[in-house]
mmCIF file of C-alpha atoms in Angstrom:
data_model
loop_
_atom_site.group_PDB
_atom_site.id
_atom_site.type_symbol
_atom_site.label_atom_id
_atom_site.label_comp_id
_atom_site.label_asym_id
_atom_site.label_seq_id
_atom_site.Cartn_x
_atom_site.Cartn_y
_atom_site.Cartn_z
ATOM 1 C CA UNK A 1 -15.669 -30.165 -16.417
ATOM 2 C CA UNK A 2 -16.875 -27.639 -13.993
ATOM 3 C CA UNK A 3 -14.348 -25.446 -12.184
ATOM 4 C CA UNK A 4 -14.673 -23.919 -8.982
ATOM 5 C CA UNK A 5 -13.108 -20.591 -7.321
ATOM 6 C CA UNK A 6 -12.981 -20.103 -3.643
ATOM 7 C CA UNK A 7 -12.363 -16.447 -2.956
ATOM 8 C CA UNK A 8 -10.925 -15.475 0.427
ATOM 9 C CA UNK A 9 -11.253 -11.701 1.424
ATOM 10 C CA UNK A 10 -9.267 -9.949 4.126
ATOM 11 C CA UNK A 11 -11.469 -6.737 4.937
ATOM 12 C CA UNK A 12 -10.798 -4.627 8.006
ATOM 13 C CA UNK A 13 -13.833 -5.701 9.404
ATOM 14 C CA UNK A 14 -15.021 -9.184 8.509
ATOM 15 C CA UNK A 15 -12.982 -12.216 6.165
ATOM 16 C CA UNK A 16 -15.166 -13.580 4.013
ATOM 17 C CA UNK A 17 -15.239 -16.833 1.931
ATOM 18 C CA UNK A 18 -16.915 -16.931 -1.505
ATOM 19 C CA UNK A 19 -17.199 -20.269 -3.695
ATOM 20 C CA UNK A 20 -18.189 -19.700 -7.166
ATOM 21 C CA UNK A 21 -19.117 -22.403 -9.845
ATOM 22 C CA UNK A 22 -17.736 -21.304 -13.311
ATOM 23 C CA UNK A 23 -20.116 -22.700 -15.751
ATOM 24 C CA UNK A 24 -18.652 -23.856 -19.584
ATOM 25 C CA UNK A 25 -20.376 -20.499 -20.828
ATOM 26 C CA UNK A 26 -18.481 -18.106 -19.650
ATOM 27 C CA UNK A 27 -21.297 -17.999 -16.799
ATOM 28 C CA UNK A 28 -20.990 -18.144 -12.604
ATOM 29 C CA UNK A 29 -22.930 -18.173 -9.141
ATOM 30 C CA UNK A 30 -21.979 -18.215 -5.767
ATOM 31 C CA UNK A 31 -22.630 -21.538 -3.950
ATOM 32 C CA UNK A 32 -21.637 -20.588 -0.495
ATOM 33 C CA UNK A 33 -20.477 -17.514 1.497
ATOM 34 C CA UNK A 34 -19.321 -17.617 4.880
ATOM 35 C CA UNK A 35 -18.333 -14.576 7.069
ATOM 36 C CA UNK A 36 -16.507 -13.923 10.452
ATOM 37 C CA UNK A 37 -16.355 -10.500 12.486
ATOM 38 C CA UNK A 38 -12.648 -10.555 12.543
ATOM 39 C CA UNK A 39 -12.505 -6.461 12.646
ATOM 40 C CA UNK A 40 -8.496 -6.518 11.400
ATOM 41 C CA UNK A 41 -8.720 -2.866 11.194
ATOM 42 C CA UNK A 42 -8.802 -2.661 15.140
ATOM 43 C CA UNK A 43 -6.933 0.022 16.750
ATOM 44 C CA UNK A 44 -5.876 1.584 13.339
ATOM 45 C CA UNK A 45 -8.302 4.768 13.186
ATOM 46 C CA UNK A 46 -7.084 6.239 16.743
ATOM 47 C CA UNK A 47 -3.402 6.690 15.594
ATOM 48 C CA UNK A 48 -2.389 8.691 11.999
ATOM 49 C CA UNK A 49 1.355 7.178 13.007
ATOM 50 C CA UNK A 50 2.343 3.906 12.731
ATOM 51 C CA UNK A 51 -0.549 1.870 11.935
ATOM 52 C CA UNK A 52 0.150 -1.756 12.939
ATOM 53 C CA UNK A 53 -2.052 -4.897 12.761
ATOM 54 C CA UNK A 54 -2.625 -6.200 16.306
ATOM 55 C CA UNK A 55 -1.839 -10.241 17.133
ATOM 56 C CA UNK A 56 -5.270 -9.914 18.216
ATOM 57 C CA UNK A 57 -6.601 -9.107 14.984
ATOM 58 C CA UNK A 58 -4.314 -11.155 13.053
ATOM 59 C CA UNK A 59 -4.877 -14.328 15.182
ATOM 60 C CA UNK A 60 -8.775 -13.848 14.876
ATOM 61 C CA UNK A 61 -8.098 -13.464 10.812
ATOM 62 C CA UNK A 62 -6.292 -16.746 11.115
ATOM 63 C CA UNK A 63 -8.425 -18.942 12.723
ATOM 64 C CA UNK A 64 -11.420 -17.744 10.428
ATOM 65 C CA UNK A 65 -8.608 -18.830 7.637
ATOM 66 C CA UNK A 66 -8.526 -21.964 9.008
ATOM 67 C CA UNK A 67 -12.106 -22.554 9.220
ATOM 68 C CA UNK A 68 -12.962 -21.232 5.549
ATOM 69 C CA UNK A 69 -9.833 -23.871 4.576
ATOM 70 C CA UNK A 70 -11.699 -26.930 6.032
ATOM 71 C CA UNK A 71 -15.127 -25.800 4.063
ATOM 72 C CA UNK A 72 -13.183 -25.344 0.519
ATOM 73 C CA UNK A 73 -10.766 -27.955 0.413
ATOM 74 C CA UNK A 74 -13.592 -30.773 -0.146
ATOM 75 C CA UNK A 75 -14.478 -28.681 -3.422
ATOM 76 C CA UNK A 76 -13.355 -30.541 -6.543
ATOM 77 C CA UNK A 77 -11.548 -28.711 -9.373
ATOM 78 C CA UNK A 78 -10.935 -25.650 -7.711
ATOM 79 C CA UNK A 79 -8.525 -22.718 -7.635
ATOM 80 C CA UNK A 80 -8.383 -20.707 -4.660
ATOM 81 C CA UNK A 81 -7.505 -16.692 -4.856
ATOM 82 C CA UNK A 82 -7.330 -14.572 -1.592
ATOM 83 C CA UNK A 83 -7.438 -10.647 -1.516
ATOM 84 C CA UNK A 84 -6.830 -8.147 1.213
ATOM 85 C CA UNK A 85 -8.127 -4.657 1.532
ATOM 86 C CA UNK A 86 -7.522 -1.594 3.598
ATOM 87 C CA UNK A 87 -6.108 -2.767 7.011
ATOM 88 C CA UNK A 88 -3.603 -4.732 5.340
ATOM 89 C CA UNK A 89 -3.200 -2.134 2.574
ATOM 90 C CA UNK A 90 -2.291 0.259 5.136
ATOM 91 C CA UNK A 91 -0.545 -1.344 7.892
ATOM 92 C CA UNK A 92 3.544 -1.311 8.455
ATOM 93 C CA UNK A 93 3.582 -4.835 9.525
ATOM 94 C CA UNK A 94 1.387 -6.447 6.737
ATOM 95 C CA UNK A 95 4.323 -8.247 5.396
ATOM 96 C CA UNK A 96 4.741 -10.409 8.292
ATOM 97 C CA UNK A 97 1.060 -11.430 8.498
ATOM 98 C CA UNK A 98 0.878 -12.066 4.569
ATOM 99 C CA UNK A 99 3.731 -14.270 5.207
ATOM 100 C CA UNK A 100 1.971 -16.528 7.794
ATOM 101 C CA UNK A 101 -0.668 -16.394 6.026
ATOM 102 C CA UNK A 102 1.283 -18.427 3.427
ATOM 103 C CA UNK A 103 2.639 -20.862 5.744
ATOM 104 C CA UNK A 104 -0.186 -21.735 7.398
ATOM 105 C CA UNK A 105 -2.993 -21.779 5.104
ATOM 106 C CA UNK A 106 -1.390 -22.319 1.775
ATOM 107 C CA UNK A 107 -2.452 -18.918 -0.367
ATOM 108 C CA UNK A 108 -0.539 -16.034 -1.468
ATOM 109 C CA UNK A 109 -2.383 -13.341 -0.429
ATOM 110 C CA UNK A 110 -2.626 -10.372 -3.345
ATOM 111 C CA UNK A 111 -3.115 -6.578 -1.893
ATOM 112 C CA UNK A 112 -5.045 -4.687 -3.509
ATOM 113 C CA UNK A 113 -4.811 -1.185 -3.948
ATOM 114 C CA UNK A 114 -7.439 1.233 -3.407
ATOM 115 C CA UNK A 115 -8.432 1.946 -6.872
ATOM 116 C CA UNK A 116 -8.182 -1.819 -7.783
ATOM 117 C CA UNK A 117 -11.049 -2.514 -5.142
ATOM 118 C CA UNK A 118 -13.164 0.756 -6.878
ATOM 119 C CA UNK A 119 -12.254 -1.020 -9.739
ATOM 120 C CA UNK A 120 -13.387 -4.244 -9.656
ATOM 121 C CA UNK A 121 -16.679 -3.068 -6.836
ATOM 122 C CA UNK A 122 -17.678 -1.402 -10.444
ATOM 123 C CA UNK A 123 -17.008 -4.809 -12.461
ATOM 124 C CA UNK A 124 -19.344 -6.929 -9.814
ATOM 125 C CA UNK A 125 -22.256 -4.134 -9.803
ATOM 126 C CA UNK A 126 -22.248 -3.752 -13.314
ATOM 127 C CA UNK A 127 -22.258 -7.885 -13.498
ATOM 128 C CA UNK A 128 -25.164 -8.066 -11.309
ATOM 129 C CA UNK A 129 -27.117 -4.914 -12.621
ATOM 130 C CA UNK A 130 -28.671 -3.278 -15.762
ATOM 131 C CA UNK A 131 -27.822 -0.117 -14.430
ATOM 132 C CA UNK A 132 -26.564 2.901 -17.176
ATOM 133 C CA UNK A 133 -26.090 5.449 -14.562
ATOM 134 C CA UNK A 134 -25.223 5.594 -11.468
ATOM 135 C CA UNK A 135 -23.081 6.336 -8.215
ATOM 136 C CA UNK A 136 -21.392 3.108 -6.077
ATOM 137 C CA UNK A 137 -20.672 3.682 -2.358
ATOM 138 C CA UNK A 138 -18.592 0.269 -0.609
ATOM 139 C CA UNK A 139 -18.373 1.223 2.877
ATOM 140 C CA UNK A 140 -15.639 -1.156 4.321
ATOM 141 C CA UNK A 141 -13.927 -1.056 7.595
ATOM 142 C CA UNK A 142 -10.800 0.348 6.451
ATOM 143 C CA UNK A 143 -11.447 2.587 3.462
ATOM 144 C CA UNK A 144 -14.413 3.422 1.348
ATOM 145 C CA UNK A 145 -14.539 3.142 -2.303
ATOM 146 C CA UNK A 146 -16.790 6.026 -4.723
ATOM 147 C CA UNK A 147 -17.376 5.019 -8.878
ATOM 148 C CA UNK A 148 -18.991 7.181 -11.073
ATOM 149 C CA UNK A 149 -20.936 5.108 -13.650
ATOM 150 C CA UNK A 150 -21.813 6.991 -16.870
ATOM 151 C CA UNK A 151 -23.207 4.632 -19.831
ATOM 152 C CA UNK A 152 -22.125 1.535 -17.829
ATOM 153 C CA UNK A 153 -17.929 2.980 -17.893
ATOM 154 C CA UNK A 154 -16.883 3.774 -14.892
ATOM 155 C CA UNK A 155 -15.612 7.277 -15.597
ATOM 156 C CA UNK A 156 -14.152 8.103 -12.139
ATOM 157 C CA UNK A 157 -13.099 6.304 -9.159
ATOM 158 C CA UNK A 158 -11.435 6.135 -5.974
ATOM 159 C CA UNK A 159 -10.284 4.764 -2.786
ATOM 160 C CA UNK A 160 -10.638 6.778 0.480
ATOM 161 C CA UNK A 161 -8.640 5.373 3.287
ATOM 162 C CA UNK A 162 -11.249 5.850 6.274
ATOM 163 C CA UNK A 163 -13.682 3.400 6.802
ATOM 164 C CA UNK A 164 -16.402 2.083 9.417
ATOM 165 C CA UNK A 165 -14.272 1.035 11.995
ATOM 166 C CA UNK A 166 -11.323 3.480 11.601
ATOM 167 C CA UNK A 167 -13.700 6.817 11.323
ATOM 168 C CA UNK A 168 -15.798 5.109 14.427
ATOM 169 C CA UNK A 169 -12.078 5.315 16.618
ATOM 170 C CA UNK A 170 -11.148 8.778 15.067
ATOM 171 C CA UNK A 171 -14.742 10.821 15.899
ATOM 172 C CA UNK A 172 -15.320 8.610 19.497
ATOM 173 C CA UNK A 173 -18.421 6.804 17.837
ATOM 174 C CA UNK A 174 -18.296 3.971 19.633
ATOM 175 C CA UNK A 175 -21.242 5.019 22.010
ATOM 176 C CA UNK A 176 -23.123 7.451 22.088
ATOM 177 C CA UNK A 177 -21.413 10.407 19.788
ATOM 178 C CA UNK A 178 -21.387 14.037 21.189
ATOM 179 C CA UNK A 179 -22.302 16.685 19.095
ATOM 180 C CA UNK A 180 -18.685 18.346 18.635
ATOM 181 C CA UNK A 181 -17.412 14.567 17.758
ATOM 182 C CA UNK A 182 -19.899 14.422 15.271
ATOM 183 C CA UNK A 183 -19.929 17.698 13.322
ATOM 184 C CA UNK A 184 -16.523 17.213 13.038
ATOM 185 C CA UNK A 185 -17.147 13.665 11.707
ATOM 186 C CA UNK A 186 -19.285 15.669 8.724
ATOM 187 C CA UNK A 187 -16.879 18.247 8.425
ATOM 188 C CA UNK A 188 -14.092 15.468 7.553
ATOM 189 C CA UNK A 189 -16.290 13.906 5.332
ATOM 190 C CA UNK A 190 -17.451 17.085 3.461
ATOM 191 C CA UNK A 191 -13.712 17.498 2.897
ATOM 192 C CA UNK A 192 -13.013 14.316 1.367
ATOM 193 C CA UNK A 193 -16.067 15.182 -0.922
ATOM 194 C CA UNK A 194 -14.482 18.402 -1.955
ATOM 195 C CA UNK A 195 -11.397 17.171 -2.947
ATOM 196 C CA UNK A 196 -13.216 15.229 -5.468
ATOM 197 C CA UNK A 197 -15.096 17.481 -7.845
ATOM 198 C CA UNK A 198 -16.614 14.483 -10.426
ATOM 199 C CA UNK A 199 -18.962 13.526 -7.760
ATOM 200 C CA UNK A 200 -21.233 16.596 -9.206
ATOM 201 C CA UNK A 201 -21.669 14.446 -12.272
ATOM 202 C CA UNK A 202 -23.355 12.145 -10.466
ATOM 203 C CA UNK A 203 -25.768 14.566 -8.805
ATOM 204 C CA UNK A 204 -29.864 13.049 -8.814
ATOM 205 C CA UNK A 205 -28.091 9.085 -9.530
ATOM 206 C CA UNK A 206 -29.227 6.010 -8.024
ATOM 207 C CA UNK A 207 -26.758 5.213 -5.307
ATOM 208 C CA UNK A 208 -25.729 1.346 -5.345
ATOM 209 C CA UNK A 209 -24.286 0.676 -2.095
ATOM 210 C CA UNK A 210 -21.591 -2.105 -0.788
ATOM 211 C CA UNK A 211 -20.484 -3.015 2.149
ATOM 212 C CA UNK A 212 -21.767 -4.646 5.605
ATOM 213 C CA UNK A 213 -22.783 -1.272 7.704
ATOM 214 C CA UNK A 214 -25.068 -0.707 4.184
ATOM 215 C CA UNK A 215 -26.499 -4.067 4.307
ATOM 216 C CA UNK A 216 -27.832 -3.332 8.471
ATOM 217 C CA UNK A 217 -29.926 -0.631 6.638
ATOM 218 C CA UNK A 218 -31.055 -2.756 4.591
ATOM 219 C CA UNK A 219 -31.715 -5.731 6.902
ATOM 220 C CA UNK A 220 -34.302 -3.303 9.085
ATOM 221 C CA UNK A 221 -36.944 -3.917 6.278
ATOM 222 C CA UNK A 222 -37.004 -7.718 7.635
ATOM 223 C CA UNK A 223 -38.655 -6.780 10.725
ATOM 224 C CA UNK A 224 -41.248 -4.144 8.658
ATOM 225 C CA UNK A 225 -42.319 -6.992 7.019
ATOM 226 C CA UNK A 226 -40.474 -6.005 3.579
ATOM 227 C CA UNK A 227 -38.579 -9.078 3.408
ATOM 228 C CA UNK A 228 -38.285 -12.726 5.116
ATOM 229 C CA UNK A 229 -35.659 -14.007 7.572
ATOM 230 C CA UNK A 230 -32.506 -15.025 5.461
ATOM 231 C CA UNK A 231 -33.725 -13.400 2.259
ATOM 232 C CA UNK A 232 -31.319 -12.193 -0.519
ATOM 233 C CA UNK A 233 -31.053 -8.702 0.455
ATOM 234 C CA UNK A 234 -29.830 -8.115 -3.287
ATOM 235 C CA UNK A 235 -31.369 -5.941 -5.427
ATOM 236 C CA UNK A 236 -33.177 -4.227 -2.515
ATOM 237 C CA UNK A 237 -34.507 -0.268 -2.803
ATOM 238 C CA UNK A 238 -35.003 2.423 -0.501
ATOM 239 C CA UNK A 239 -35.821 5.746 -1.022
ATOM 240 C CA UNK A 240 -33.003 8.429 0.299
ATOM 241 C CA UNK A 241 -35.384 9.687 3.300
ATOM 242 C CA UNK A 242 -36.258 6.295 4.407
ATOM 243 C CA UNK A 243 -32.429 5.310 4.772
ATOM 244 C CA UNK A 244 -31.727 8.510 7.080
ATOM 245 C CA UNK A 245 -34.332 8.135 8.890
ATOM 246 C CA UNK A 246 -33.000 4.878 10.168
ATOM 247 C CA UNK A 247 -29.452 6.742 10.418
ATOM 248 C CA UNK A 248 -31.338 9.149 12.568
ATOM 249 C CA UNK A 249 -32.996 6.966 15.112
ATOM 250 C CA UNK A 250 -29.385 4.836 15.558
ATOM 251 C CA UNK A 251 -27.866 7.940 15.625
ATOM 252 C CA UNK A 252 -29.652 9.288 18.716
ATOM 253 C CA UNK A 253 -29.112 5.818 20.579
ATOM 254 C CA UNK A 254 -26.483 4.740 22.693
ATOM 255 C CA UNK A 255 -24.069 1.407 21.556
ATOM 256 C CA UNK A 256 -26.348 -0.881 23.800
ATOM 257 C CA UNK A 257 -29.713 0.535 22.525
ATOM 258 C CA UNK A 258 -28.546 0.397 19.057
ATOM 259 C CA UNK A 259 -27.442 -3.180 19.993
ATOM 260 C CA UNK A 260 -30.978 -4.026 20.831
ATOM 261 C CA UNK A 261 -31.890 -2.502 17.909
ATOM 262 C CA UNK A 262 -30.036 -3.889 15.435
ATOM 263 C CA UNK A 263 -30.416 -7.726 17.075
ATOM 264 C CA UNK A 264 -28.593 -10.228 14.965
ATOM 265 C CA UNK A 265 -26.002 -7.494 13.503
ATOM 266 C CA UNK A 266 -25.295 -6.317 16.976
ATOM 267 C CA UNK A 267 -21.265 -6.589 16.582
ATOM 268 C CA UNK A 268 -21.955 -3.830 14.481
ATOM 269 C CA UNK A 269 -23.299 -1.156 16.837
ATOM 270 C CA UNK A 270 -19.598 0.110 17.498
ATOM 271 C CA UNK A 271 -19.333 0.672 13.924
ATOM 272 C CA UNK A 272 -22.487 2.129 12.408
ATOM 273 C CA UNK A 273 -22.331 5.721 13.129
ATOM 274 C CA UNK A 274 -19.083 6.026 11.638
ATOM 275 C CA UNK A 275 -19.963 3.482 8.523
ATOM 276 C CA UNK A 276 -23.038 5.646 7.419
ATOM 277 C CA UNK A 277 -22.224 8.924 8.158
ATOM 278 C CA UNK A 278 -20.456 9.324 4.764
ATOM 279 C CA UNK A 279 -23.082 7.337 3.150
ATOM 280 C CA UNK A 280 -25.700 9.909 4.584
ATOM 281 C CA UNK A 281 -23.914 13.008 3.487
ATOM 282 C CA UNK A 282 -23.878 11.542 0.356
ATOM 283 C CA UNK A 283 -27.194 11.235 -0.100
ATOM 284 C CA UNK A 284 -27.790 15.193 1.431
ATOM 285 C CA UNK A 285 -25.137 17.057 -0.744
ATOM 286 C CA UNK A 286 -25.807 14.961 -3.771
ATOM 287 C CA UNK A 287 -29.096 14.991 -3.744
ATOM 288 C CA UNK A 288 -29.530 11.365 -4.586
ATOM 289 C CA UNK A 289 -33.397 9.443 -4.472
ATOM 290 C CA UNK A 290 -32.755 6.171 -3.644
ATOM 291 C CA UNK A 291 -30.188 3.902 -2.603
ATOM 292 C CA UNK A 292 -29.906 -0.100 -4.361
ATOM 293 C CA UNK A 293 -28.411 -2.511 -2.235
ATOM 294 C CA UNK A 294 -25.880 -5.170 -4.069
ATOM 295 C CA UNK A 295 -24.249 -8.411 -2.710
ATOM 296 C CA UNK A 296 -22.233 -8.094 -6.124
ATOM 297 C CA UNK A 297 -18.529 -6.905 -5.589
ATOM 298 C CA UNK A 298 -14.848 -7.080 -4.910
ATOM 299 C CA UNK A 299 -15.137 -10.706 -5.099
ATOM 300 C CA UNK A 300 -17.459 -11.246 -8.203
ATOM 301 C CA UNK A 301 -15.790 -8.436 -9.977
ATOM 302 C CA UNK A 302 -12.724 -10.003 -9.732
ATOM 303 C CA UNK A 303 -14.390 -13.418 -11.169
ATOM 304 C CA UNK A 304 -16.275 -10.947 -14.078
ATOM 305 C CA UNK A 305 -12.528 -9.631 -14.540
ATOM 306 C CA UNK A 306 -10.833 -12.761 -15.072
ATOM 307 C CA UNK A 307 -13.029 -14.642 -16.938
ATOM 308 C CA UNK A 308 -13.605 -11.575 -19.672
ATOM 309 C CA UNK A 309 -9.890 -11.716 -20.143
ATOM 310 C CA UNK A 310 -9.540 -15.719 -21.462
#
């Protein structure tokens, strides 16, 4: 009998609902993924005190809950697992929103930590690729997660608790950012780095990169004629200089230009700046040559996990 997993994910910037077909071999694929701009991470990167999840947020998270419940309860045979990520991870009222959560939809949401989501963003990359060496970059809302990959192990790894949305509200890069707002955007980043002294060993690597502000890079090659409208963007290369150079024009455009420029993703325009700055400065102080874009992660890692353990 065929058994189904519907995987609900709580990121600070989008909720996302994966169903997955677990085949009798040990085998799985996704058969439908849904996503809704919820951005639960709102308001959290202006304060370092008392980060709360606004009723806003939590209401928006809620109703795309309610939609995602609709789609996966006509799935036969199915067991449904829901995670949460950053803005939940780091908020003082998550409790209470986990809890209606429960009541109203049915599923115990699990929090995981930072290293957990490194963890298991390694497990769905390393599912989905033949890689042996390599750095992984998911740039969420809330947090971003770095994995060293040495002979397919993942010999270092770690959450760090600024993301798109929250470094976007600390550095004023909702608009256009000023100079001063931006070097010191670099200079917080190139701190971060520096407290992490394994990311030399993965000097010259392939970067694989996660996460929805990666994918908008990615998603420019559909209107160069690289790819067609509603392609898998899995898989996908770019060369280091190619993916700043894109960073580079958005950077020098204000939200509504980048807006026009970024067309379907335009909910993102807020968020971009502050989403690929870190990804950029990778790619500059490590000097890495190319960037792989994955659709494998939290989610399938978690599925990889499970099923390697029964």
């Amino acid at each position: 009998m065929v058994q189904n997993i519907a995987i609900l994910d709580l990121g600070s910037n989008s909720t996302r609902l994966g169903l997955y077909q677990i085949n009798a071999d040990g085998t799985f694929q996704e058969t439908k993924r849904l996503k809704e701009m919820t951005r639960l991470a709102e308001g959290m990167g202006a304060s370092e005190q008392g980060q709360r999840l606004s009723k806003a947020a939590m209401d928006r998270t809620l109703a795309a809950l309610r939609s995602f419940k609709a789609e996966y309860q006509q799935v036969p045979n199915l067991t449904v697992r829901g995670v949460a990520t950053a803005a939940v991870r780091n908020a003082q009222n998550s409790a209470e929103f986990l809890e209606r959560i429960k009541q109203e939809i049915g599923v115990q949401i699990e929090v995981l930590s930072g290293n957990a989501e490194a963890y298991y963003d390694y497990a769905g990359v390393m599912h989905a690729f033949d890689l042996q060496n390599c750095l992984i970059c998911d740039m969420g809302g809330g947090s971003f997660e770095l994995v060293l990959v040495q002979t397919r192990k993942a010999v270092d790894y770690l959450s760090i608790p600024y993301g798109a949305v929250t470094l976007s509200e600390k550095f004023h890069a909702h608009d256009q950012i000023s100079a001063a707002d931006f070097f010191a955007l670099q200079r917080f980043v190139l701190y971060k780095f520096s407290q992490l002294p394994w990311l030399e060993q993965g000097r010259g690597l392939p970067l694989v990169l996660l996460g929805g502000a990666n994918r908008t890079v990615a998603r420019q090659g559909h209107w160069q004629g690289q790819a067609k409208a509603g392609q898998s963007l899995h898989g996908t290369r770019m060369s280091a200089y190619a993916f700043i150079e894109v960073f580079a024009k958005w950077l020098g455009q204000n939200k509504q230009e980048r807006e026009q420029a970024l067309g379907v993703e335009k909910d993102r325009a807020d968020i971009i700046i502050g989403g690929l700055t870190p990804v950029v400065m990778l790619l500059e102080k490590y000097l890495l040559p190319e960037v792989i874009f994955s659709e494998s992660g939290v989610r399938e890692g978690i599925i990889a996990e499970t099923l390697k353990k029964q």
